[in-house]
mmCIF file of C-alpha atoms in Angstrom:
data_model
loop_
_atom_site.group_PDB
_atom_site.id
_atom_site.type_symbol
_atom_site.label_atom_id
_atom_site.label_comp_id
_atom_site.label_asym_id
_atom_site.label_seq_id
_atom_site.Cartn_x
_atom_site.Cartn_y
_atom_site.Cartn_z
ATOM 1 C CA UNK A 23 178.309 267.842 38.789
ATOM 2 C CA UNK A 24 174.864 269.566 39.518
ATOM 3 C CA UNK A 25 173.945 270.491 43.296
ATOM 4 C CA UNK A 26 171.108 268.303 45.061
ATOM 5 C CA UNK A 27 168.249 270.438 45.393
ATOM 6 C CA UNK A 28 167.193 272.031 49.165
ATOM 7 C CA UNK A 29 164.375 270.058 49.959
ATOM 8 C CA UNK A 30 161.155 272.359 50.313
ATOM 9 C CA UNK A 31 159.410 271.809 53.356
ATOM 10 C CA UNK A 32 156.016 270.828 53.200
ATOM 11 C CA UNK A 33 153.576 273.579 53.937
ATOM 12 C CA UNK A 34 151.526 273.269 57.121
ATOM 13 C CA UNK A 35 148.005 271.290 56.780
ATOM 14 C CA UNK A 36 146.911 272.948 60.250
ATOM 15 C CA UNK A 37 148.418 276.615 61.005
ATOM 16 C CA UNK A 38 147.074 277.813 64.015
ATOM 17 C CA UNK A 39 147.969 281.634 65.297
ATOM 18 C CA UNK A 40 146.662 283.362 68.762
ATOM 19 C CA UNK A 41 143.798 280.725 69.607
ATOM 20 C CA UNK A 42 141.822 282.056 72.501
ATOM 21 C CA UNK A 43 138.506 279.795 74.266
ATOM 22 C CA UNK A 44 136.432 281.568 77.052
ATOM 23 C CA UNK A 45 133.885 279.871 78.541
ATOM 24 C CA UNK A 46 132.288 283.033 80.428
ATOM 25 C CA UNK A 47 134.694 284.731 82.310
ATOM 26 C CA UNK A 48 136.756 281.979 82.392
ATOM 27 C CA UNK A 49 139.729 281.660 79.531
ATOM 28 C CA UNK A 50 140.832 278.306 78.880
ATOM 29 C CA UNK A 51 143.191 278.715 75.690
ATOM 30 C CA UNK A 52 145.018 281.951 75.774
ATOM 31 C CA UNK A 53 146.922 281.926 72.741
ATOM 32 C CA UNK A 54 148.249 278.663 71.262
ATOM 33 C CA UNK A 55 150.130 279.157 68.078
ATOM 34 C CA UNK A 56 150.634 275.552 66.468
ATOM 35 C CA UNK A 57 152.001 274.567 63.143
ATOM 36 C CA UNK A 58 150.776 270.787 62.217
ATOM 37 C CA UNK A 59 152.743 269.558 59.077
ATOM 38 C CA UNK A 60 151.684 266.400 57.066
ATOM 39 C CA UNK A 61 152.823 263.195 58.796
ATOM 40 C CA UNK A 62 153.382 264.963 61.777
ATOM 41 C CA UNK A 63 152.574 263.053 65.283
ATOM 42 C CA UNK A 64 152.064 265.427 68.250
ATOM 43 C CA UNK A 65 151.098 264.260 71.781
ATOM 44 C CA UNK A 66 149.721 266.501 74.044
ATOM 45 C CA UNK A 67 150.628 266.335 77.973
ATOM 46 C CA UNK A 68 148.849 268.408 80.516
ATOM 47 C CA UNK A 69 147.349 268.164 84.033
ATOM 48 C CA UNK A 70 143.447 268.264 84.025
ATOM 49 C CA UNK A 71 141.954 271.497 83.482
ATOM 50 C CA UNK A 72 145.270 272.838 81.201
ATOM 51 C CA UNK A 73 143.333 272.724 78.138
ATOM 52 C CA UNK A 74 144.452 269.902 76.252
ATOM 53 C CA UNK A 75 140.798 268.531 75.682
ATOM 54 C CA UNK A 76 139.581 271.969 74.751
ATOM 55 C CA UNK A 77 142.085 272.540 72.502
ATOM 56 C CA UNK A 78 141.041 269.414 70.154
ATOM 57 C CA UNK A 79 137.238 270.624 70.273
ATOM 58 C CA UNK A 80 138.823 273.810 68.737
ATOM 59 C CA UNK A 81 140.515 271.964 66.102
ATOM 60 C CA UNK A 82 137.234 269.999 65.028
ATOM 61 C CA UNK A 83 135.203 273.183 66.385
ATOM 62 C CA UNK A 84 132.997 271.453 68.264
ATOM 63 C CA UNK A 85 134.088 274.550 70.472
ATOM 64 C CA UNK A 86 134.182 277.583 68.582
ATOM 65 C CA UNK A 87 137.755 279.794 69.287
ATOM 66 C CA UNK A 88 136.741 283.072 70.565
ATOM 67 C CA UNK A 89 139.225 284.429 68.475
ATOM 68 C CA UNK A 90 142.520 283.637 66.748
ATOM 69 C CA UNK A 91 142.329 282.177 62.963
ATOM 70 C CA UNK A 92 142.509 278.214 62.413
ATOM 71 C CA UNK A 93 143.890 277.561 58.961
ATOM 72 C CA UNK A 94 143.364 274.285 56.782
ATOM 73 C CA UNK A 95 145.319 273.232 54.165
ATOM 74 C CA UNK A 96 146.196 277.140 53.350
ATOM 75 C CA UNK A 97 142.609 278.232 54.126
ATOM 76 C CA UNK A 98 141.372 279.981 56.765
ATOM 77 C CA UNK A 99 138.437 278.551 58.068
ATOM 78 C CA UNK A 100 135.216 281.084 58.684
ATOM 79 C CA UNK A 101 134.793 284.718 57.714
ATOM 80 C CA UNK A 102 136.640 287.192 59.451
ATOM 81 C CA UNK A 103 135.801 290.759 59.778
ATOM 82 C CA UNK A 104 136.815 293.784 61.677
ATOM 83 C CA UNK A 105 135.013 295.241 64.107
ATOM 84 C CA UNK A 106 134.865 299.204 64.990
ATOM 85 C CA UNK A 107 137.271 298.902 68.065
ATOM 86 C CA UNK A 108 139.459 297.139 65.528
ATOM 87 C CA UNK A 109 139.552 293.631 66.807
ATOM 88 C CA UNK A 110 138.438 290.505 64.455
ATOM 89 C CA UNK A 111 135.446 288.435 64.334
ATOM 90 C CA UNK A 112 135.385 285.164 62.685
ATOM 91 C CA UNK A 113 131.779 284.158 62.057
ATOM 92 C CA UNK A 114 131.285 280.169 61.041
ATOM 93 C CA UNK A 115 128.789 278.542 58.980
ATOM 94 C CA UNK A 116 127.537 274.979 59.994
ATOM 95 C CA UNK A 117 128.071 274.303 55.895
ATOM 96 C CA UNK A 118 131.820 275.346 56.303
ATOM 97 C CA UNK A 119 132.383 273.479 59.886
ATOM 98 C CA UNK A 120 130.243 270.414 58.414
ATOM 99 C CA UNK A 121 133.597 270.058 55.865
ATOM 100 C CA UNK A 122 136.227 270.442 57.992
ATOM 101 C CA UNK A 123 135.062 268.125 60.665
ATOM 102 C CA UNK A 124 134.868 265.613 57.650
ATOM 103 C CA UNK A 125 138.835 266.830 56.857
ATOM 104 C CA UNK A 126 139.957 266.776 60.675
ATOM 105 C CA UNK A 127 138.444 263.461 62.781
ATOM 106 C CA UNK A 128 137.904 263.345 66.463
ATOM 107 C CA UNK A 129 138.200 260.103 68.565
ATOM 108 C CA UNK A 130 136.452 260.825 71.878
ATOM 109 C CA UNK A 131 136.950 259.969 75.284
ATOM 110 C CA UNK A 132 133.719 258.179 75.655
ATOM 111 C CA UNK A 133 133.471 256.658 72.797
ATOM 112 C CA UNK A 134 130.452 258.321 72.052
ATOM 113 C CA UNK A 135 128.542 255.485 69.918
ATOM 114 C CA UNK A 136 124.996 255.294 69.000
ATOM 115 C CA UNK A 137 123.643 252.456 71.256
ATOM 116 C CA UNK A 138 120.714 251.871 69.258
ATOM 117 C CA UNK A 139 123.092 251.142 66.018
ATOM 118 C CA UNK A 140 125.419 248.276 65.524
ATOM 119 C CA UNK A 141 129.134 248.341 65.244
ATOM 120 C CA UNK A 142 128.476 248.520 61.192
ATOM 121 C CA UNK A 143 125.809 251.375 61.603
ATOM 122 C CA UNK A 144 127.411 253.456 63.501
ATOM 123 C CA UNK A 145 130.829 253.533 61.357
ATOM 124 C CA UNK A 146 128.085 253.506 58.326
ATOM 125 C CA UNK A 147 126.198 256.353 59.945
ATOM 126 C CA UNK A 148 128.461 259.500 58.412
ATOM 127 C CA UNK A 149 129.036 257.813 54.708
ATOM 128 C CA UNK A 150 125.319 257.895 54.909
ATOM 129 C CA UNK A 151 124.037 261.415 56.238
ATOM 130 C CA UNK A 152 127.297 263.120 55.473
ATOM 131 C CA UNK A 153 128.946 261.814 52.012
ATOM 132 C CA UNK A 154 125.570 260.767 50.754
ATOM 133 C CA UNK A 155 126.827 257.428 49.853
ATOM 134 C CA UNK A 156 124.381 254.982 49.044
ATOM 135 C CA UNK A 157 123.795 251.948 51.563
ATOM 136 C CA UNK A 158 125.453 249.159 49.638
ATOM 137 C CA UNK A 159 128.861 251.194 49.394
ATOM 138 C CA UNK A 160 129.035 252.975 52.844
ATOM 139 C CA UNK A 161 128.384 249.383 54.003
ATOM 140 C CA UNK A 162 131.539 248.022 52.227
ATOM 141 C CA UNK A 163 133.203 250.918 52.855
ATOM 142 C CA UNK A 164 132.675 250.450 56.885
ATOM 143 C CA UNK A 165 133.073 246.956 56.643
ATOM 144 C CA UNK A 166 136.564 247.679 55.719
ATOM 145 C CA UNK A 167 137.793 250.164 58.359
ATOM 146 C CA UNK A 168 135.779 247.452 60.877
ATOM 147 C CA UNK A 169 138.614 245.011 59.882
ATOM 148 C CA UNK A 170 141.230 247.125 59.704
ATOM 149 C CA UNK A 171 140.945 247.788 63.253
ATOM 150 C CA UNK A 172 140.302 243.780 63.977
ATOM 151 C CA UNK A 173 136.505 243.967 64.236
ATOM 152 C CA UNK A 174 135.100 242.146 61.073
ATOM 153 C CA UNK A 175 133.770 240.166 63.394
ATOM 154 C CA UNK A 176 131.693 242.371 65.771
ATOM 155 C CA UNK A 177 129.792 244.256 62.624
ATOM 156 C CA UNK A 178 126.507 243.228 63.773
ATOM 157 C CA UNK A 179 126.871 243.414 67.748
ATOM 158 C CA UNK A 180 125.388 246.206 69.627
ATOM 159 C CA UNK A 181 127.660 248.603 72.079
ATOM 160 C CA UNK A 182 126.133 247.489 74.778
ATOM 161 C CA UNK A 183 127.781 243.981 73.941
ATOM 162 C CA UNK A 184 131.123 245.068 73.367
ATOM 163 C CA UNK A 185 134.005 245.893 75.410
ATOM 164 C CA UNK A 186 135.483 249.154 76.195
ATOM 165 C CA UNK A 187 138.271 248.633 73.750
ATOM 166 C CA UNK A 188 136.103 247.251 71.550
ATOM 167 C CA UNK A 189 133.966 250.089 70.900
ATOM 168 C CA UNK A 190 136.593 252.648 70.749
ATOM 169 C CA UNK A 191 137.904 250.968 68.152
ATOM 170 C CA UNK A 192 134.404 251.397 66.621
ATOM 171 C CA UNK A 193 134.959 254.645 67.240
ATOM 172 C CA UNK A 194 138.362 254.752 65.534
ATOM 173 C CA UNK A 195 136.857 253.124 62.534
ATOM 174 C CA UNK A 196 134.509 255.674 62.290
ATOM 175 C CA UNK A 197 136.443 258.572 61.956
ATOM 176 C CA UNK A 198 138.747 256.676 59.550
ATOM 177 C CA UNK A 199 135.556 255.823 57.259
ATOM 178 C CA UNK A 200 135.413 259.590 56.580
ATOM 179 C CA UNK A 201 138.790 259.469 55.444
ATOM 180 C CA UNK A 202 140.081 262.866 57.466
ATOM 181 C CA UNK A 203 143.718 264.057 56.604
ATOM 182 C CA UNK A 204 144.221 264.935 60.283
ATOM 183 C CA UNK A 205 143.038 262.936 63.236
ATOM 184 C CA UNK A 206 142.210 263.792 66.544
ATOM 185 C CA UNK A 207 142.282 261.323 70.394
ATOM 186 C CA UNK A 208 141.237 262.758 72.699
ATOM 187 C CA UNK A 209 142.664 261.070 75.630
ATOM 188 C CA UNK A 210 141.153 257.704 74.004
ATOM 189 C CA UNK A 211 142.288 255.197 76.437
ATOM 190 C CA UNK A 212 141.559 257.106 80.131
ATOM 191 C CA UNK A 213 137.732 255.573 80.432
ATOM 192 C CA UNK A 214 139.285 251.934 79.643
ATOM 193 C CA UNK A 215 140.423 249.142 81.890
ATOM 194 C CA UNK A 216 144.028 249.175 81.998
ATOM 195 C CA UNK A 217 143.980 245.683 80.029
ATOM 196 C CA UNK A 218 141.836 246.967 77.397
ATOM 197 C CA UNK A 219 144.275 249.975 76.789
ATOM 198 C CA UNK A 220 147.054 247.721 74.599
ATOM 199 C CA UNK A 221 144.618 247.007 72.200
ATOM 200 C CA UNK A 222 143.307 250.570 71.246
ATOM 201 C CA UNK A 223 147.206 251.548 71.546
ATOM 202 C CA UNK A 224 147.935 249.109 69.142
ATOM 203 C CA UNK A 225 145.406 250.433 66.607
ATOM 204 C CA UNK A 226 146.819 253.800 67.253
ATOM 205 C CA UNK A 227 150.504 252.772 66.612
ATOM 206 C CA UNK A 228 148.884 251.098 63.229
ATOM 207 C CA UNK A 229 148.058 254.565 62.014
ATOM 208 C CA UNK A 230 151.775 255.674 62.946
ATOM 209 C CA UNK A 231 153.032 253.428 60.368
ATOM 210 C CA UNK A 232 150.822 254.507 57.593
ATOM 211 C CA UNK A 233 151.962 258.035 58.090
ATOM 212 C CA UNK A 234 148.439 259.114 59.347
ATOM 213 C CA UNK A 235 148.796 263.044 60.465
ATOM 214 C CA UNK A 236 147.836 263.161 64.197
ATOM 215 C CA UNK A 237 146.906 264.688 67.622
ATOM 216 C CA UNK A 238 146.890 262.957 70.171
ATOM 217 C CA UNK A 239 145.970 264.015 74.118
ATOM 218 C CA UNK A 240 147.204 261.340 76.481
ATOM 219 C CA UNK A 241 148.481 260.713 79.890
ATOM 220 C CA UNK A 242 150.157 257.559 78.680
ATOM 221 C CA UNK A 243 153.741 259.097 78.994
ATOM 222 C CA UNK A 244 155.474 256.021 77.739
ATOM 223 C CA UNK A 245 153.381 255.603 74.337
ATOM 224 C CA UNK A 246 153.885 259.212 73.614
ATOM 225 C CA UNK A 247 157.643 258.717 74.024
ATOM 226 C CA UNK A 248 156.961 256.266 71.154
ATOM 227 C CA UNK A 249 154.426 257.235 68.922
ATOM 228 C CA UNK A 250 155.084 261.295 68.952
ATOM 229 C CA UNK A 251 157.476 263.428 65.766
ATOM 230 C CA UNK A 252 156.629 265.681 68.674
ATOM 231 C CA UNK A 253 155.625 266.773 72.282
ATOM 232 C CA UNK A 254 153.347 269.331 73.498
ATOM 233 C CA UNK A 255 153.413 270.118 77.275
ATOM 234 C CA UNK A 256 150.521 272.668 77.994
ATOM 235 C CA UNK A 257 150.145 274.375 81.332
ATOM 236 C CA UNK A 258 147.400 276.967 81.983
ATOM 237 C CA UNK A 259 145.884 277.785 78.608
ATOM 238 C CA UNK A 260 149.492 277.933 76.914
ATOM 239 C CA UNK A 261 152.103 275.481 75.152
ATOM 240 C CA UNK A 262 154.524 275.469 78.191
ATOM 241 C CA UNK A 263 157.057 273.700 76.546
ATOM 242 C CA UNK A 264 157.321 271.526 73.533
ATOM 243 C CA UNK A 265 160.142 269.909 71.471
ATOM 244 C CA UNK A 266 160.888 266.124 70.231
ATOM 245 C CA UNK A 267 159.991 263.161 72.929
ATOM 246 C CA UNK A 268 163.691 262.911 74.112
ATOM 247 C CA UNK A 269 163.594 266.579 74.788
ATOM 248 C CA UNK A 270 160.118 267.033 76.672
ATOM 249 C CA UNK A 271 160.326 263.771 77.994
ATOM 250 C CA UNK A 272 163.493 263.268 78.948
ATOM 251 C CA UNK A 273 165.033 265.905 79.348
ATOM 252 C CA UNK A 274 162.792 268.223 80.117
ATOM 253 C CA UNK A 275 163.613 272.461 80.465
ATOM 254 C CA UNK A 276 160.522 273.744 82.405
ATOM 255 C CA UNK A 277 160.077 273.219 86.126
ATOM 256 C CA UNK A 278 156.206 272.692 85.527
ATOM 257 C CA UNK A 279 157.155 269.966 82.784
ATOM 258 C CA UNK A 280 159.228 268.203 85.358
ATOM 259 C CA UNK A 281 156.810 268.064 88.539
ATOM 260 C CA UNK A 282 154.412 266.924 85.708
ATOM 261 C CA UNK A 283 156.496 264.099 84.643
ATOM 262 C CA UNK A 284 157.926 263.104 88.039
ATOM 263 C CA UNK A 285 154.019 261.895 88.916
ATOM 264 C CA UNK A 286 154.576 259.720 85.859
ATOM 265 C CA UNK A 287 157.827 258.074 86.770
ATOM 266 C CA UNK A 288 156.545 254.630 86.445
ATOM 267 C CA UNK A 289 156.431 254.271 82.952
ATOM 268 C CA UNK A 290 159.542 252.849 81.508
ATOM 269 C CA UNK A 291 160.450 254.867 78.394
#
C-alpha cells in the first residue's frame, strides 16, 4: 500500500511584505504583510480612514507603496535598489505597472465610466488601447462579459441612462474583459441605493463560484460572512486582526474588531 502524497500548497499569486503609503507626513499603511493564494476570497473591514481603500490602490498601484516589495506570481514588481543609508528604493516603470494592472483588476467605488462611451465602449475601451485587439474581436469579446453580468441588453445605452447597479456592473465587466487573475472592489456597493446593492452582490457571488481570486473592501458585514475564505479587519494602517469569517466575525479576539462590529449588529449572518 503506497502513502497518499502531502498535498503542496499552492504558492502565493500576491505576497506582500512591510507595505508602507505616506501621503506627506501622514502614513496611511504602516506595514501590511499579506499572502493572497489562488482562489482565495478576502474581505476587508475597516472604519473610514483605516486604509482599506488605500491599500487596493497599492495592489493595482494606482498609489505607489513608499516602500515594502509587492510580489506577483513569484515576481517582484519594480526595481529595487539600495540606497547609501541602506534602506531600499523600488523605482516603477509605467511599462511594468501597465501589465500588472492588466493581471490585478480594480472595481471602483464610483464606477468610474466614460460618459461619453456606451456600456459596449467602455468594457471595449482596454481590449482596444491596452491588448491591441482589433475592433471586431474586443467587441465580441465585451459583448460577452456584458451578458455575463446580465447586460446584453444595455450594450448600446449611455451611463447617463443606466442605473447605479447597472453601471457598476459595466464596470465589473470591464475589468473581467481584461481577464485579471486577481480582482479588486473597492467598496463597490457604498455609492448605490440600498435596492440596487443585491444585484451587484449577486454578480459578485457569481465570481465566488467560478473560483475567481479576490479582494474585496466592504462594509456589508453579512455578505462578507458569505462570500470571504477569509477576513481582514484593519485598524490604523495595520491588519488588526484577521482569520476565517466565523472567527473575525463571530467571534471576534480584538476589542477594536468588536466595537467595529457591534455598529453592524443588524445584519443577520
Amino acid at each position: 500500500m503506497t502513502d497518499t502524497p502531502t498535498p503542496v500548497p499552492s504558492a502565493p499569486l500576491l505576497r506582500v511584505t512591510e507595505l508602507r503609503k505616506q501621503f506627506g507626513p501622514a502614513e496611511v499603511l504602516k506595514g501590511i504583510d499579506l499572502n493572497v493564494a489562488p482562489g482565495d476570497r478576502i474581505a476587508i473591514l475597516g472604519a473610514s480612514g483605516s486604509g482599506k481603500s488605500t491599500l487596493l490602490r497599492c495592489l493595482n498601484f494606482m498609489e505607489k507603496p513608499s516602500s515594502g516589495r509587492v510580489e506577483l506570481g513569484g515576481s517582484v514588481v519594480g526595481t529595487e535598489r539600495m540606497l547609501r543609508d541602506g534602506r531600499v528604493q523600488t523605482d516603477y516603470s509605467e511599462r511594468e505597472l501597465t501589465r500588472v494592472r492588466q493581471r490585478v483588476g480594480m472595481v471602483f467605488q464610483q464606477f468610474n465610466l466614460f460618459p461619453h462611451m456606451t456600456a459596449l465602449g467602455n468594457v471595449m475601451e482596454g481590449l482596444l488601447t491596452v491588448k491591441g485587439l482589433a475592433r471586431e474581436l474586443a467587441a465580441t469579446q465585451a459583448r460577452v462579459q456584458l451578458a455575463r453580468v446580465g447586460l446584453a441588453d444595455k450594450a448600446d445605452e449611455y451611463p447617463a441612462r443606466l442605473s447605479g447597479g447597472q453601471k457598476q456592473r459595466v464596470a465589473i465587466a470591464r475589468a473581467l474583459a481584461m481577464e485579471p487573475e486577481l480582482l479588486l472592489f473597492d467598496e463597490p456597493t457604498s455609492a448605490l441605493d440600498p435596492e440596487l446593492v443585491g444585484e451587484v452582490l449577486r454578480v459578485i457571488r457569481a465570481l465566488v463560484d467560478e473560483g475567481r481570486t479576490m479582494l474585496l473592501v466592504t462594509h456589508e458585514v453579512g455578505f462578507a460572512y458569505h462570500f470571504a475564505s477569509r477576513v481582514l479587519f484593519i485598524a490604523d494602517g495595520v491588519i488588526h486582526e484577521q482569520g476565517t469569517p466565523e472567527e473575525v466575525l463571530k467571534h471576534p479576539r480584538q476589542a477594536r474588531t468588536q466595537a467595529f462590529l457591534a455598529r453592524h449588529n443588524e445584519f443577520n449572518f
